[in-house]
Amino acid sequence: MSNQTVYLNGEYLPLEEARVPVLDRGFIFGDGIYEVVPVYAGVPFRWRHHLARLKRSLAKVGIVNPHDDAGWDHILSEVMRRHDWPDQFVYIQVTRGVARRDHAFPAGVTPTVFAMASELVLPPESARAQGISIITAPDERWLHCDIKSISLLGNVLARQAAVEAGASECVMFRDGFLTEGSASNLWVVRDARLLGAPRDHLILEGIRYGLMEELAQECGIPFELRRIAREEVFAADELLLSSATKEVMPVTTIDGGPVGSGKPGPVWSKIYAAYRRATGRDAPVAG
Ligand SMILES: Cc1ncc(COP(=O)(O)O)c(C=O)c1O
């Protein structure tokens, strides 16, 4: 037993008892969207940003938003408060609903709404001290990566390739330019500047995207979003990886070779310290 209480279509029930019909379009077509919201000391971090992205994803796939903001706030706080973990992450999924199998949108169906809290177990200190390793692969996904879609087969295959290579993440390139990781965004440090791929349909704009920009500004690190060639990634002084559940990690190995000095670098250390302050785990710097 997991002791997790989840939300499903208006009810709170044990995870093991939550069921959806096999004709749910999430199961049949991967027709749905999701969100992952980190929670620190009982407080959701950047929830408004996550909610805005959830609404954007729904609008982009033509699923009518089943709740107003107050309704979403309520679901989030109820699933959170039913668990004791101070640090959690809440997974929210909305599918188009249950209907006879036919590709086109069915009329008059109610979206399926599911939410589940889990303990947020952050990467251990040793992983930050050492840095993580990544592999690279061509980006073979579709062209709407800006939608946080539950259709994740391309991402699943990329992550599996990383696991089989003994690496933490697989970072992808489309036409020779950086897109993102299977479940993360990648940041490149060159000449003390922090670079990221443009906000477009080729990546999922992480909620850490805007945050990285703010943290870079706070740390006095020049920040730029632009197309980044594969050679620039391999010639980087530092690589950083960001996601809701990994925060900001230093990448020290890429395709088996060292990144820069092969050790976590000064830009990562400043940004990570700022991230901890932003999540309320360290006192803000005075002045
Ligand atoms: C494909 C992809 N890109 C980027 C991210 C990072 O997004 P966020 O910072 O909102 O966690 C994720 C997160 O899971 C992801 O799945």
CSV table of C-alpha atoms and ligand atoms in Angstrom, one decimal:
chain,number,residue,atom,x,y,z
A,1,MET,CA,0.0,0.0,0.0
A,2,SER,CA,1.3,3.4,-0.9
A,3,ASN,CA,-0.8,5.4,1.6
A,4,GLN,CA,-1.3,8.0,-1.1
A,5,THR,CA,-4.7,9.6,-1.4
A,6,VAL,CA,-5.4,10.9,-4.9
A,7,TYR,CA,-8.0,13.1,-6.5
A,8,LEU,CA,-10.1,11.6,-9.4
A,9,ASN,CA,-13.1,13.3,-10.9
A,10,GLY,CA,-14.3,15.0,-7.7
A,11,GLU,CA,-13.4,12.2,-5.2
A,12,TYR,CA,-10.4,11.7,-2.9
A,13,LEU,CA,-9.5,8.0,-2.6
A,14,PRO,CA,-6.6,5.7,-2.0
A,15,LEU,CA,-4.3,5.4,-5.0
A,16,GLU,CA,-5.0,1.7,-5.3
A,17,GLU,CA,-8.7,2.3,-5.7
A,18,ALA,CA,-8.5,5.0,-8.3
A,19,ARG,CA,-9.8,3.6,-11.7
A,20,VAL,CA,-10.5,5.0,-15.1
A,21,PRO,CA,-12.4,3.3,-17.8
A,22,VAL,CA,-10.3,1.7,-20.6
A,23,LEU,CA,-12.0,4.0,-23.2
A,24,ASP,CA,-10.5,7.0,-21.5
A,25,ARG,CA,-8.9,8.9,-24.3
A,26,GLY,CA,-5.8,9.3,-22.2
A,27,PHE,CA,-5.4,5.5,-22.3
A,28,ILE,CA,-6.5,5.1,-25.9
A,29,PHE,CA,-4.8,8.0,-27.6
A,30,GLY,CA,-2.6,9.7,-25.1
A,31,ASP,CA,-5.1,12.5,-25.5
A,32,GLY,CA,-4.4,14.7,-22.5
A,33,ILE,CA,-2.0,17.1,-20.7
A,34,TYR,CA,-0.3,17.2,-17.4
A,35,GLU,CA,1.6,19.3,-14.9
A,36,VAL,CA,4.1,18.6,-12.1
A,37,VAL,CA,4.2,21.2,-9.3
A,38,PRO,CA,6.9,21.1,-6.6
A,39,VAL,CA,5.9,21.9,-3.0
A,40,TYR,CA,8.4,23.1,-0.4
A,41,ALA,CA,7.5,23.0,3.3
A,42,GLY,CA,3.8,22.7,2.4
A,43,VAL,CA,3.9,25.7,0.0
A,44,PRO,CA,3.5,25.1,-3.8
A,45,PHE,CA,6.4,26.7,-5.6
A,46,ARG,CA,5.4,28.9,-8.6
A,47,TRP,CA,1.9,27.4,-8.7
A,48,ARG,CA,0.5,30.4,-10.6
A,49,HIS,CA,3.0,29.7,-13.4
A,50,HIS,CA,2.2,26.0,-13.4
A,51,LEU,CA,-1.5,26.8,-13.5
A,52,ALA,CA,-1.0,29.2,-16.4
A,53,ARG,CA,0.9,26.5,-18.3
A,54,LEU,CA,-1.8,23.9,-17.6
A,55,LYS,CA,-4.4,26.3,-19.1
A,56,ARG,CA,-2.2,27.0,-22.1
A,57,SER,CA,-1.7,23.3,-22.7
A,58,LEU,CA,-5.5,22.7,-22.4
A,59,ALA,CA,-6.3,25.5,-24.8
A,60,LYS,CA,-3.7,24.3,-27.4
A,61,VAL,CA,-5.3,20.8,-27.5
A,62,GLY,CA,-8.9,22.1,-27.4
A,63,ILE,CA,-9.8,20.6,-24.0
A,64,VAL,CA,-12.2,22.8,-22.1
A,65,ASN,CA,-10.7,23.8,-18.8
A,66,PRO,CA,-12.8,21.8,-16.3
A,67,HIS,CA,-12.1,24.1,-13.3
A,68,ASP,CA,-11.7,27.8,-12.6
A,69,ASP,CA,-8.6,28.9,-10.7
A,70,ALA,CA,-10.2,28.5,-7.3
A,71,GLY,CA,-11.2,25.0,-8.2
A,72,TRP,CA,-7.7,24.1,-9.2
A,73,ASP,CA,-6.4,25.8,-6.0
A,74,HIS,CA,-8.7,23.6,-4.0
A,75,ILE,CA,-7.7,20.3,-5.6
A,76,LEU,CA,-4.0,21.2,-5.2
A,77,SER,CA,-4.3,22.1,-1.5
A,78,GLU,CA,-6.5,19.1,-0.7
A,79,VAL,CA,-4.2,16.5,-2.2
A,80,MET,CA,-1.2,18.2,-0.5
A,81,ARG,CA,-2.8,18.4,2.9
A,82,ARG,CA,-3.7,14.7,3.0
A,83,HIS,CA,0.0,13.8,3.2
A,84,ASP,CA,2.7,14.6,5.8
A,85,TRP,CA,5.7,15.1,3.6
A,86,PRO,CA,6.8,18.7,3.9
A,87,ASP,CA,8.3,18.6,0.4
A,88,GLN,CA,6.1,17.0,-2.2
A,89,PHE,CA,5.3,17.2,-5.9
A,90,VAL,CA,1.8,17.2,-7.2
A,91,TYR,CA,1.1,15.5,-10.6
A,92,ILE,CA,-2.0,16.8,-12.3
A,93,GLN,CA,-3.4,15.2,-15.4
A,94,VAL,CA,-6.4,16.1,-17.6
A,95,THR,CA,-7.6,13.9,-20.4
A,96,ARG,CA,-10.3,14.6,-23.0
A,97,GLY,CA,-12.5,12.1,-21.2
A,98,VAL,CA,-14.2,8.8,-21.9
A,99,ALA,CA,-15.8,8.1,-25.3
A,100,ARG,CA,-16.3,5.5,-28.0
A,101,ARG,CA,-13.0,5.1,-29.8
A,102,ASP,CA,-12.8,7.6,-32.7
A,103,HIS,CA,-9.9,10.0,-33.4
A,104,ALA,CA,-12.0,13.2,-33.7
A,105,PHE,CA,-13.0,15.0,-30.6
A,106,PRO,CA,-16.2,13.5,-29.1
A,107,ALA,CA,-19.1,15.8,-28.3
A,108,GLY,CA,-20.3,16.5,-24.8
A,109,VAL,CA,-17.7,14.5,-22.9
A,110,THR,CA,-16.4,15.5,-19.4
A,111,PRO,CA,-12.6,15.7,-19.1
A,112,THR,CA,-11.0,13.2,-16.7
A,113,VAL,CA,-9.1,15.0,-13.9
A,114,PHE,CA,-6.5,13.2,-11.8
A,115,ALA,CA,-4.2,14.7,-9.2
A,116,MET,CA,-1.6,12.8,-7.0
A,117,ALA,CA,0.9,14.0,-4.4
A,118,SER,CA,4.2,12.2,-3.9
A,119,GLU,CA,7.2,12.8,-1.7
A,120,LEU,CA,9.7,15.2,-3.3
A,121,VAL,CA,13.0,13.3,-3.0
A,122,LEU,CA,15.7,15.7,-4.3
A,123,PRO,CA,18.9,14.4,-5.8
A,124,PRO,CA,21.5,13.7,-3.1
A,125,GLU,CA,24.3,16.1,-2.2
A,126,SER,CA,26.8,13.6,-3.7
A,127,ALA,CA,25.1,14.0,-7.1
A,128,ARG,CA,25.5,17.7,-6.9
A,129,ALA,CA,29.1,17.5,-5.7
A,130,GLN,CA,30.0,15.2,-8.6
A,131,GLY,CA,27.7,16.4,-11.3
A,132,ILE,CA,25.6,14.1,-13.5
A,133,SER,CA,26.2,12.5,-16.8
A,134,ILE,CA,24.1,12.9,-19.9
A,135,ILE,CA,24.0,11.4,-23.4
A,136,THR,CA,22.9,13.0,-26.6
A,137,ALA,CA,20.5,11.9,-29.3
A,138,PRO,CA,18.6,13.3,-32.3
A,139,ASP,CA,15.2,14.8,-31.3
A,140,GLU,CA,12.7,12.5,-33.0
A,141,ARG,CA,9.6,13.9,-31.3
A,142,TRP,CA,6.7,15.8,-32.9
A,143,LEU,CA,6.6,19.5,-33.5
A,144,HIS,CA,4.4,20.6,-30.6
A,145,CYS,CA,6.9,20.1,-27.7
A,146,ASP,CA,5.5,23.3,-26.1
A,147,ILE,CA,2.4,21.4,-25.1
A,148,LYS,CA,2.8,19.4,-21.9
A,149,SER,CA,1.2,16.4,-23.5
A,150,ILE,CA,0.9,13.0,-21.8
A,151,SER,CA,1.9,11.5,-25.2
A,152,LEU,CA,5.5,11.0,-24.1
A,153,LEU,CA,6.7,8.1,-26.1
A,154,GLY,CA,9.6,10.1,-27.7
A,155,ASN,CA,10.7,11.3,-24.3
A,156,VAL,CA,10.3,7.8,-22.8
A,157,LEU,CA,12.6,6.3,-25.5
A,158,ALA,CA,15.1,9.1,-25.0
A,159,ARG,CA,15.2,8.5,-21.2
A,160,GLN,CA,15.5,4.8,-21.7
A,161,ALA,CA,18.5,5.3,-23.9
A,162,ALA,CA,20.1,7.3,-21.1
A,163,VAL,CA,19.4,4.6,-18.5
A,164,GLU,CA,20.8,1.9,-20.8
A,165,ALA,CA,24.0,4.1,-21.2
A,166,GLY,CA,24.2,4.5,-17.4
A,167,ALA,CA,23.5,8.3,-17.7
A,168,SER,CA,21.0,10.4,-15.9
A,169,GLU,CA,19.4,12.2,-18.9
A,170,CYS,CA,19.3,12.2,-22.6
A,171,VAL,CA,19.6,15.7,-24.2
A,172,MET,CA,18.3,16.1,-27.8
A,173,PHE,CA,19.2,18.0,-30.9
A,174,ARG,CA,17.1,18.9,-33.9
A,175,ASP,CA,18.9,19.7,-37.1
A,176,GLY,CA,22.1,20.2,-35.1
A,177,PHE,CA,20.6,22.6,-32.5
A,178,LEU,CA,19.9,22.0,-28.9
A,179,THR,CA,16.3,21.4,-27.9
A,180,GLU,CA,16.0,19.9,-24.4
A,181,GLY,CA,16.3,16.8,-22.2
A,182,SER,CA,13.7,14.0,-22.1
A,183,ALA,CA,12.2,15.6,-18.9
A,184,SER,CA,14.3,18.7,-18.3
A,185,ASN,CA,15.7,21.8,-19.9
A,186,LEU,CA,19.5,22.2,-20.6
A,187,TRP,CA,21.5,25.4,-20.0
A,188,VAL,CA,24.9,26.2,-21.5
A,189,VAL,CA,27.5,28.4,-19.9
A,190,ARG,CA,30.0,30.0,-22.3
A,191,ASP,CA,32.3,32.9,-21.4
A,192,ALA,CA,30.4,33.4,-18.1
A,193,ARG,CA,27.0,33.8,-20.0
A,194,LEU,CA,24.0,31.5,-19.4
A,195,LEU,CA,22.4,30.4,-22.7
A,196,GLY,CA,19.2,28.5,-23.3
A,197,ALA,CA,17.3,27.4,-26.3
A,198,PRO,CA,14.5,29.8,-27.6
A,199,ARG,CA,11.0,29.6,-26.2
A,200,ASP,CA,9.3,28.0,-29.2
A,201,HIS,CA,7.4,24.9,-30.3
A,202,LEU,CA,10.5,22.7,-30.2
A,203,ILE,CA,10.8,22.6,-26.4
A,204,LEU,CA,8.6,22.6,-23.3
A,205,GLU,CA,9.2,25.9,-21.6
A,206,GLY,CA,10.0,24.7,-18.1
A,207,ILE,CA,8.6,26.8,-15.2
A,208,ARG,CA,12.3,27.1,-14.4
A,209,TYR,CA,12.8,29.0,-17.7
A,210,GLY,CA,11.5,32.3,-16.3
A,211,LEU,CA,13.0,31.4,-13.0
A,212,MET,CA,16.5,30.9,-14.4
A,213,GLU,CA,16.3,34.3,-16.1
A,214,GLU,CA,15.4,35.9,-12.8
A,215,LEU,CA,18.1,34.0,-10.9
A,216,ALA,CA,20.7,34.9,-13.5
A,217,GLN,CA,19.8,38.5,-13.2
A,218,GLU,CA,20.0,38.3,-9.4
A,219,CYS,CA,23.5,36.8,-9.7
A,220,GLY,CA,24.6,39.3,-12.3
A,221,ILE,CA,25.1,36.6,-14.9
A,222,PRO,CA,24.3,37.6,-18.5
A,223,PHE,CA,21.3,35.5,-19.8
A,224,GLU,CA,20.4,34.9,-23.5
A,225,LEU,CA,18.0,32.6,-25.3
A,226,ARG,CA,19.0,31.7,-28.8
A,227,ARG,CA,19.6,28.7,-31.1
A,228,ILE,CA,22.6,26.8,-29.7
A,229,ALA,CA,24.6,24.6,-32.1
A,230,ARG,CA,25.6,21.1,-30.9
A,231,GLU,CA,29.3,22.1,-31.1
A,232,GLU,CA,28.6,24.9,-28.6
A,233,VAL,CA,27.1,22.4,-26.2
A,234,PHE,CA,30.2,20.2,-26.4
A,235,ALA,CA,32.5,23.2,-26.0
A,236,ALA,CA,30.6,24.6,-23.0
A,237,ASP,CA,32.4,25.7,-19.9
A,238,GLU,CA,29.5,24.4,-17.9
A,239,LEU,CA,26.1,22.6,-18.5
A,240,LEU,CA,23.2,22.9,-16.2
A,241,LEU,CA,20.0,20.9,-16.2
A,242,SER,CA,16.7,22.1,-14.7
A,243,SER,CA,13.3,20.5,-13.8
A,244,ALA,CA,10.7,20.7,-11.1
A,245,THR,CA,12.0,17.6,-9.3
A,246,LYS,CA,15.7,17.9,-10.1
A,247,GLU,CA,15.9,21.7,-9.4
A,248,VAL,CA,19.2,22.8,-11.1
A,249,MET,CA,21.9,20.1,-11.5
A,250,PRO,CA,25.5,20.5,-12.8
A,251,VAL,CA,26.2,18.2,-15.8
A,252,THR,CA,29.9,17.1,-15.8
A,253,THR,CA,29.9,14.4,-18.4
A,254,ILE,CA,28.4,14.4,-21.9
A,255,ASP,CA,28.6,11.3,-24.1
A,256,GLY,CA,31.4,10.0,-21.9
A,257,GLY,CA,33.6,13.1,-22.1
A,258,PRO,CA,34.1,15.9,-19.5
A,259,VAL,CA,32.1,19.1,-19.6
A,260,GLY,CA,34.6,22.0,-19.1
A,261,SER,CA,36.8,21.2,-16.1
A,262,GLY,CA,34.8,18.1,-15.5
A,263,LYS,CA,33.6,19.5,-12.2
A,264,PRO,CA,30.5,21.5,-11.2
A,265,GLY,CA,31.3,25.1,-12.1
A,266,PRO,CA,30.9,28.6,-10.5
A,267,VAL,CA,27.8,29.6,-12.5
A,268,TRP,CA,26.0,26.5,-11.4
A,269,SER,CA,27.0,27.1,-7.8
A,270,LYS,CA,25.7,30.7,-7.8
A,271,ILE,CA,22.4,29.7,-9.6
A,272,TYR,CA,21.8,26.7,-7.3
A,273,ALA,CA,22.3,28.9,-4.2
A,274,ALA,CA,19.9,31.4,-5.6
A,275,TYR,CA,17.4,28.6,-6.3
A,276,ARG,CA,17.6,27.4,-2.7
A,277,ARG,CA,16.9,31.0,-1.6
A,278,ALA,CA,14.0,31.3,-4.0
A,279,THR,CA,12.4,28.1,-2.6
A,280,GLY,CA,12.8,29.4,1.0
A,281,ARG,CA,15.5,27.0,2.1
A,282,ASP,CA,18.2,29.5,2.7
A,283,ALA,CA,17.9,33.0,4.0
A,284,PRO,CA,17.9,35.7,1.3
A,285,VAL,CA,21.2,37.5,0.8
A,286,ALA,CA,21.1,40.8,2.7
A,287,GLY,CA,21.2,44.1,0.8
B,1,LIG,C1,10.3,17.7,-21.9
B,1,LIG,C2,10.5,18.6,-20.7
B,1,LIG,N1,11.2,19.7,-20.8
B,1,LIG,C3,11.4,20.5,-19.8
B,1,LIG,C4,10.9,20.2,-18.5
B,1,LIG,C5,11.2,21.1,-17.3
B,1,LIG,O1,10.0,21.8,-17.0
B,1,LIG,P1,9.8,22.3,-15.5
B,1,LIG,O2,10.9,23.3,-15.2
B,1,LIG,O3,8.4,23.0,-15.5
B,1,LIG,O4,9.8,21.1,-14.6
B,1,LIG,C6,10.2,19.0,-18.3
B,1,LIG,C7,9.7,18.7,-17.0
B,1,LIG,O5,9.3,17.6,-16.7
B,1,LIG,C8,10.0,18.2,-19.4
B,1,LIG,O6,9.3,17.0,-19.3
